[in-house]
Amino acid sequence: MKNKNIKKVIGIIMILCTMFLVTIPVYASNDENQFEPNKYIEQELNTWAEANGVGVVFENVYISPSRSDMSVEEIEKSVKSYVKMMKNAMQNMEVKLIDRSNMARATGSYTASVESMIPAIGWGYIKQDFTANVSSSRISSVSLVGSSYDTGFTLGSWEPNYSWTDISSNKQFVQIHMKGTINYLWEGLNISKDCTFLDTFKASGSSLVESSYLDWPD
């Protein structure tokens, strides 16, 4: 209960911060050489993730300075520092499968878990519970249980949008997609972005086991 209250307080603080966002004048510029923070973040992170086989997609990135006196140079420096941090986080991002069959008292109950990459006090994950029917290393069906959710102590918030699943044509793999909006503060910048996290699992006998995004056959 204490952890939930702490997360609620953090969420309220983030909402209050977004009520006082300051507009960055350079956003409206048509100068081709003008630095565009939102576009820069999205392109840099998505290009790096695809090149390195990391299952995450970034969309609708929006930043604003938390101080009205923050210069364009300071904004650019913070943005590039943020991109560097994110690339390092993706390189070390933990993706795992949690078998909940014993906890849920139901065969085939699992949780897809991926590091949220939100600056954290300790650790933070985005999770999605689901059930799967697996037999003879073949997946016949997958059903989501509720919405995605965040756990741990982070300096931001996760707002789930929706989740969905894909089963490979050979019935040996399943992918769990978790889409939501992340909000937090980084070096003087209020950051909001839509993220879609992807977990890939493989059938083994009558269970699912961890696999890699790069193993997906389709």
mmCIF file of C-alpha atoms in Angstrom:
data_model
loop_
_atom_site.group_PDB
_atom_site.id
_atom_site.type_symbol
_atom_site.label_atom_id
_atom_site.label_comp_id
_atom_site.label_asym_id
_atom_site.label_seq_id
_atom_site.Cartn_x
_atom_site.Cartn_y
_atom_site.Cartn_z
ATOM 1 C CA MET A 1 0.000 0.000 0.000
ATOM 2 C CA LYS A 2 2.872 2.353 0.845
ATOM 3 C CA ASN A 3 4.474 1.758 -2.583
ATOM 4 C CA LYS A 4 1.189 2.520 -4.343
ATOM 5 C CA ASN A 5 0.815 5.801 -2.424
ATOM 6 C CA ILE A 6 4.352 6.838 -3.377
ATOM 7 C CA LYS A 7 3.654 6.128 -7.070
ATOM 8 C CA LYS A 8 0.408 8.142 -6.876
ATOM 9 C CA VAL A 9 2.267 11.132 -5.422
ATOM 10 C CA ILE A 10 4.894 10.915 -8.187
ATOM 11 C CA GLY A 11 2.149 10.746 -10.809
ATOM 12 C CA ILE A 12 0.431 13.843 -9.385
ATOM 13 C CA ILE A 13 3.710 15.760 -9.414
ATOM 14 C CA MET A 14 4.283 14.830 -13.088
ATOM 15 C CA ILE A 15 0.774 16.013 -14.010
ATOM 16 C CA LEU A 16 1.346 19.347 -12.248
ATOM 17 C CA CYS A 17 4.618 19.766 -14.122
ATOM 18 C CA THR A 18 2.954 19.305 -17.503
ATOM 19 C CA MET A 19 0.440 22.050 -16.626
ATOM 20 C CA PHE A 20 3.261 24.582 -16.704
ATOM 21 C CA LEU A 21 5.098 23.545 -19.855
ATOM 22 C CA VAL A 22 7.007 26.316 -21.616
ATOM 23 C CA THR A 23 6.907 26.516 -25.406
ATOM 24 C CA ILE A 24 10.246 26.237 -27.188
ATOM 25 C CA PRO A 25 10.354 28.865 -29.981
ATOM 26 C CA VAL A 26 12.560 26.761 -32.284
ATOM 27 C CA TYR A 27 9.758 24.208 -32.839
ATOM 28 C CA ALA A 28 8.016 26.492 -35.309
ATOM 29 C CA SER A 29 11.113 27.169 -37.373
ATOM 30 C CA ASN A 30 11.282 26.118 -41.013
ATOM 31 C CA ASP A 31 15.061 26.473 -41.187
ATOM 32 C CA GLU A 32 16.435 23.147 -42.460
ATOM 33 C CA ASN A 33 19.548 23.632 -40.321
ATOM 34 C CA GLN A 34 17.576 24.384 -37.166
ATOM 35 C CA PHE A 35 17.894 21.789 -34.413
ATOM 36 C CA GLU A 36 14.533 20.047 -33.890
ATOM 37 C CA PRO A 37 14.578 18.262 -30.500
ATOM 38 C CA ASN A 38 11.456 16.122 -30.926
ATOM 39 C CA LYS A 39 12.411 14.890 -34.382
ATOM 40 C CA TYR A 40 16.037 14.353 -33.355
ATOM 41 C CA ILE A 41 15.109 12.164 -30.365
ATOM 42 C CA GLU A 42 12.641 10.045 -32.317
ATOM 43 C CA GLN A 43 14.948 9.448 -35.276
ATOM 44 C CA GLU A 44 18.059 8.756 -33.196
ATOM 45 C CA LEU A 45 16.376 6.286 -30.842
ATOM 46 C CA ASN A 46 14.343 4.391 -33.447
ATOM 47 C CA THR A 47 17.328 4.103 -35.799
ATOM 48 C CA TRP A 48 19.533 2.786 -32.996
ATOM 49 C CA ALA A 49 16.891 0.321 -31.755
ATOM 50 C CA GLU A 50 16.314 -1.133 -35.228
ATOM 51 C CA ALA A 51 20.041 -1.403 -35.987
ATOM 52 C CA ASN A 52 20.697 -3.213 -32.715
ATOM 53 C CA GLY A 53 17.678 -5.513 -32.698
ATOM 54 C CA VAL A 54 15.995 -3.920 -29.664
ATOM 55 C CA GLY A 55 12.230 -4.401 -29.537
ATOM 56 C CA VAL A 56 11.007 -0.876 -28.798
ATOM 57 C CA VAL A 57 9.494 1.896 -30.940
ATOM 58 C CA PHE A 58 9.255 5.597 -29.994
ATOM 59 C CA GLU A 59 6.546 7.933 -31.306
ATOM 60 C CA ASN A 60 5.007 11.356 -30.582
ATOM 61 C CA VAL A 61 8.033 12.633 -28.695
ATOM 62 C CA TYR A 62 7.434 16.027 -27.076
ATOM 63 C CA ILE A 63 9.786 17.989 -24.854
ATOM 64 C CA SER A 64 9.619 21.391 -23.173
ATOM 65 C CA PRO A 65 12.011 23.201 -20.823
ATOM 66 C CA SER A 66 11.161 23.221 -17.135
ATOM 67 C CA ARG A 67 12.688 26.731 -16.854
ATOM 68 C CA SER A 68 11.631 29.781 -18.839
ATOM 69 C CA ASP A 69 15.236 31.034 -19.042
ATOM 70 C CA MET A 70 16.640 27.838 -20.581
ATOM 71 C CA SER A 71 18.595 28.711 -23.742
ATOM 72 C CA VAL A 72 18.426 26.885 -27.064
ATOM 73 C CA GLU A 73 22.007 25.736 -26.498
ATOM 74 C CA GLU A 74 21.128 24.289 -23.087
ATOM 75 C CA ILE A 75 18.110 22.517 -24.557
ATOM 76 C CA GLU A 76 20.211 20.950 -27.319
ATOM 77 C CA LYS A 77 22.834 19.827 -24.791
ATOM 78 C CA SER A 78 20.185 18.194 -22.578
ATOM 79 C CA VAL A 79 18.510 16.512 -25.556
ATOM 80 C CA LYS A 80 21.775 14.974 -26.762
ATOM 81 C CA SER A 81 22.599 13.865 -23.199
ATOM 82 C CA TYR A 82 19.162 12.242 -23.011
ATOM 83 C CA VAL A 83 19.658 10.384 -26.298
ATOM 84 C CA LYS A 84 23.034 9.108 -25.103
ATOM 85 C CA MET A 85 21.466 7.865 -21.853
ATOM 86 C CA MET A 86 18.644 6.129 -23.736
ATOM 87 C CA LYS A 87 20.990 4.315 -26.117
ATOM 88 C CA ASN A 88 22.972 3.012 -23.161
ATOM 89 C CA ALA A 89 19.724 1.956 -21.444
ATOM 90 C CA MET A 90 18.555 0.092 -24.560
ATOM 91 C CA GLN A 91 21.900 -1.658 -24.839
ATOM 92 C CA ASN A 92 21.443 -3.030 -21.312
ATOM 93 C CA MET A 93 17.654 -3.387 -21.360
ATOM 94 C CA GLU A 94 16.419 -6.498 -19.578
ATOM 95 C CA VAL A 95 13.554 -8.427 -21.181
ATOM 96 C CA LYS A 96 12.202 -11.493 -19.422
ATOM 97 C CA LEU A 97 9.323 -13.920 -19.050
ATOM 98 C CA ILE A 98 7.813 -14.594 -15.637
ATOM 99 C CA ASP A 99 5.933 -17.890 -15.263
ATOM 100 C CA ARG A 100 2.937 -17.168 -13.025
ATOM 101 C CA SER A 101 1.351 -20.632 -13.232
ATOM 102 C CA ASN A 102 1.992 -21.398 -9.553
ATOM 103 C CA MET A 103 1.049 -17.916 -8.354
ATOM 104 C CA ALA A 104 -2.102 -17.736 -10.482
ATOM 105 C CA ARG A 105 -2.935 -21.405 -9.873
ATOM 106 C CA ALA A 106 -3.576 -21.752 -13.590
ATOM 107 C CA THR A 107 -1.398 -23.498 -16.163
ATOM 108 C CA GLY A 108 -0.044 -21.202 -18.857
ATOM 109 C CA SER A 109 -0.144 -17.940 -16.887
ATOM 110 C CA TYR A 110 2.748 -15.564 -17.630
ATOM 111 C CA THR A 111 3.973 -11.993 -17.339
ATOM 112 C CA ALA A 112 5.975 -10.246 -20.054
ATOM 113 C CA SER A 113 8.445 -7.857 -18.405
ATOM 114 C CA VAL A 114 10.769 -5.246 -19.901
ATOM 115 C CA GLU A 115 12.838 -2.486 -18.314
ATOM 116 C CA SER A 116 10.995 0.807 -18.661
ATOM 117 C CA MET A 117 14.149 2.880 -19.237
ATOM 118 C CA ILE A 118 12.650 5.597 -17.041
ATOM 119 C CA PRO A 119 15.275 7.156 -14.744
ATOM 120 C CA ALA A 120 14.768 5.066 -11.637
ATOM 121 C CA ILE A 121 15.367 4.950 -7.920
ATOM 122 C CA GLY A 122 16.524 1.348 -8.035
ATOM 123 C CA TRP A 123 14.599 -0.296 -10.863
ATOM 124 C CA GLY A 124 11.460 -0.058 -12.997
ATOM 125 C CA TYR A 125 9.631 -2.369 -15.406
ATOM 126 C CA ILE A 126 6.661 -2.356 -17.769
ATOM 127 C CA LYS A 127 4.661 -5.592 -17.515
ATOM 128 C CA GLN A 128 1.757 -7.354 -19.186
ATOM 129 C CA ASP A 129 0.022 -10.435 -17.797
ATOM 130 C CA PHE A 130 -1.253 -13.035 -20.257
ATOM 131 C CA THR A 131 -2.198 -16.690 -20.673
ATOM 132 C CA ALA A 132 -1.040 -19.062 -23.419
ATOM 133 C CA ASN A 133 -2.100 -22.508 -24.553
ATOM 134 C CA VAL A 134 1.030 -24.441 -25.568
ATOM 135 C CA SER A 135 1.349 -28.098 -26.523
ATOM 136 C CA SER A 136 4.057 -30.062 -28.384
ATOM 137 C CA SER A 137 6.036 -26.820 -28.813
ATOM 138 C CA ARG A 138 3.142 -25.172 -30.645
ATOM 139 C CA ILE A 139 1.141 -22.135 -29.492
ATOM 140 C CA SER A 140 -2.583 -22.428 -30.159
ATOM 141 C CA SER A 141 -3.801 -19.236 -28.476
ATOM 142 C CA VAL A 142 -2.728 -16.259 -26.353
ATOM 143 C CA SER A 143 -4.979 -14.006 -24.267
ATOM 144 C CA LEU A 144 -4.036 -10.766 -22.509
ATOM 145 C CA VAL A 145 -5.076 -10.261 -18.887
ATOM 146 C CA GLY A 146 -5.851 -6.617 -18.164
ATOM 147 C CA SER A 147 -3.692 -3.701 -19.310
ATOM 148 C CA SER A 148 0.056 -3.189 -19.122
ATOM 149 C CA TYR A 149 1.386 -1.640 -15.913
ATOM 150 C CA ASP A 150 4.586 -0.346 -14.344
ATOM 151 C CA THR A 151 6.359 -1.613 -11.240
ATOM 152 C CA GLY A 152 9.271 -0.387 -9.148
ATOM 153 C CA PHE A 153 10.350 3.100 -8.112
ATOM 154 C CA THR A 154 10.883 5.458 -11.064
ATOM 155 C CA LEU A 155 11.049 9.222 -11.544
ATOM 156 C CA GLY A 156 8.197 9.177 -14.039
ATOM 157 C CA SER A 157 4.883 7.648 -14.989
ATOM 158 C CA TRP A 158 3.548 5.027 -17.428
ATOM 159 C CA GLU A 159 0.082 5.528 -18.925
ATOM 160 C CA PRO A 160 -0.993 2.329 -20.755
ATOM 161 C CA ASN A 161 -2.676 2.791 -24.135
ATOM 162 C CA TYR A 162 -3.228 -0.771 -25.372
ATOM 163 C CA SER A 163 -1.481 -4.113 -25.815
ATOM 164 C CA TRP A 164 -1.714 -6.800 -28.494
ATOM 165 C CA THR A 165 -0.204 -10.149 -29.438
ATOM 166 C CA ASP A 166 1.150 -11.840 -32.568
ATOM 167 C CA ILE A 167 1.673 -15.573 -33.070
ATOM 168 C CA SER A 168 4.180 -16.575 -35.755
ATOM 169 C CA SER A 169 2.994 -18.509 -38.796
ATOM 170 C CA ASN A 170 4.842 -21.640 -37.600
ATOM 171 C CA LYS A 171 3.072 -21.377 -34.196
ATOM 172 C CA GLN A 172 6.399 -21.558 -32.363
ATOM 173 C CA PHE A 173 6.741 -17.908 -31.300
ATOM 174 C CA VAL A 174 4.577 -15.218 -29.727
ATOM 175 C CA GLN A 175 5.189 -11.507 -29.399
ATOM 176 C CA ILE A 176 3.618 -9.320 -26.708
ATOM 177 C CA HIS A 177 3.343 -5.617 -27.606
ATOM 178 C CA MET A 178 2.813 -3.043 -24.834
ATOM 179 C CA LYS A 179 2.075 0.543 -25.902
ATOM 180 C CA GLY A 180 1.794 3.502 -23.557
ATOM 181 C CA THR A 181 2.940 7.040 -22.779
ATOM 182 C CA ILE A 182 5.919 7.813 -20.553
ATOM 183 C CA ASN A 183 6.365 11.172 -18.816
ATOM 184 C CA TYR A 184 9.332 12.337 -16.735
ATOM 185 C CA LEU A 185 11.920 15.054 -16.167
ATOM 186 C CA TRP A 186 15.478 14.898 -17.525
ATOM 187 C CA GLU A 187 18.128 17.607 -17.047
ATOM 188 C CA GLY A 188 15.706 20.513 -17.172
ATOM 189 C CA LEU A 189 13.411 18.997 -19.811
ATOM 190 C CA ASN A 190 9.860 17.715 -19.420
ATOM 191 C CA ILE A 191 9.736 14.643 -21.695
ATOM 192 C CA SER A 192 6.639 12.874 -23.008
ATOM 193 C CA LYS A 193 6.742 10.045 -25.548
ATOM 194 C CA ASP A 194 4.718 7.070 -26.733
ATOM 195 C CA CYS A 195 6.609 3.784 -26.456
ATOM 196 C CA THR A 196 5.784 0.319 -27.735
ATOM 197 C CA PHE A 197 7.749 -2.392 -25.934
ATOM 198 C CA LEU A 198 8.052 -5.834 -27.466
ATOM 199 C CA ASP A 199 8.679 -9.176 -25.767
ATOM 200 C CA THR A 200 9.284 -12.315 -27.857
ATOM 201 C CA PHE A 201 8.828 -15.835 -26.468
ATOM 202 C CA LYS A 202 9.211 -19.350 -27.868
ATOM 203 C CA ALA A 203 7.224 -22.537 -27.315
ATOM 204 C CA SER A 204 9.098 -25.383 -25.644
ATOM 205 C CA GLY A 205 7.110 -28.505 -24.901
ATOM 206 C CA SER A 206 4.014 -27.326 -23.047
ATOM 207 C CA SER A 207 5.476 -23.992 -21.893
ATOM 208 C CA LEU A 208 6.871 -20.699 -23.137
ATOM 209 C CA VAL A 209 10.509 -19.726 -22.701
ATOM 210 C CA GLU A 210 12.420 -16.509 -23.279
ATOM 211 C CA SER A 211 13.536 -15.774 -26.814
ATOM 212 C CA SER A 212 14.925 -12.869 -28.830
ATOM 213 C CA TYR A 213 13.320 -10.249 -31.024
ATOM 214 C CA LEU A 214 15.781 -11.355 -33.724
ATOM 215 C CA ASP A 215 14.473 -14.963 -33.614
ATOM 216 C CA TRP A 216 11.047 -13.964 -34.937
ATOM 217 C CA PRO A 217 10.645 -16.026 -38.148
ATOM 218 C CA ASP A 218 8.046 -13.971 -40.067
#
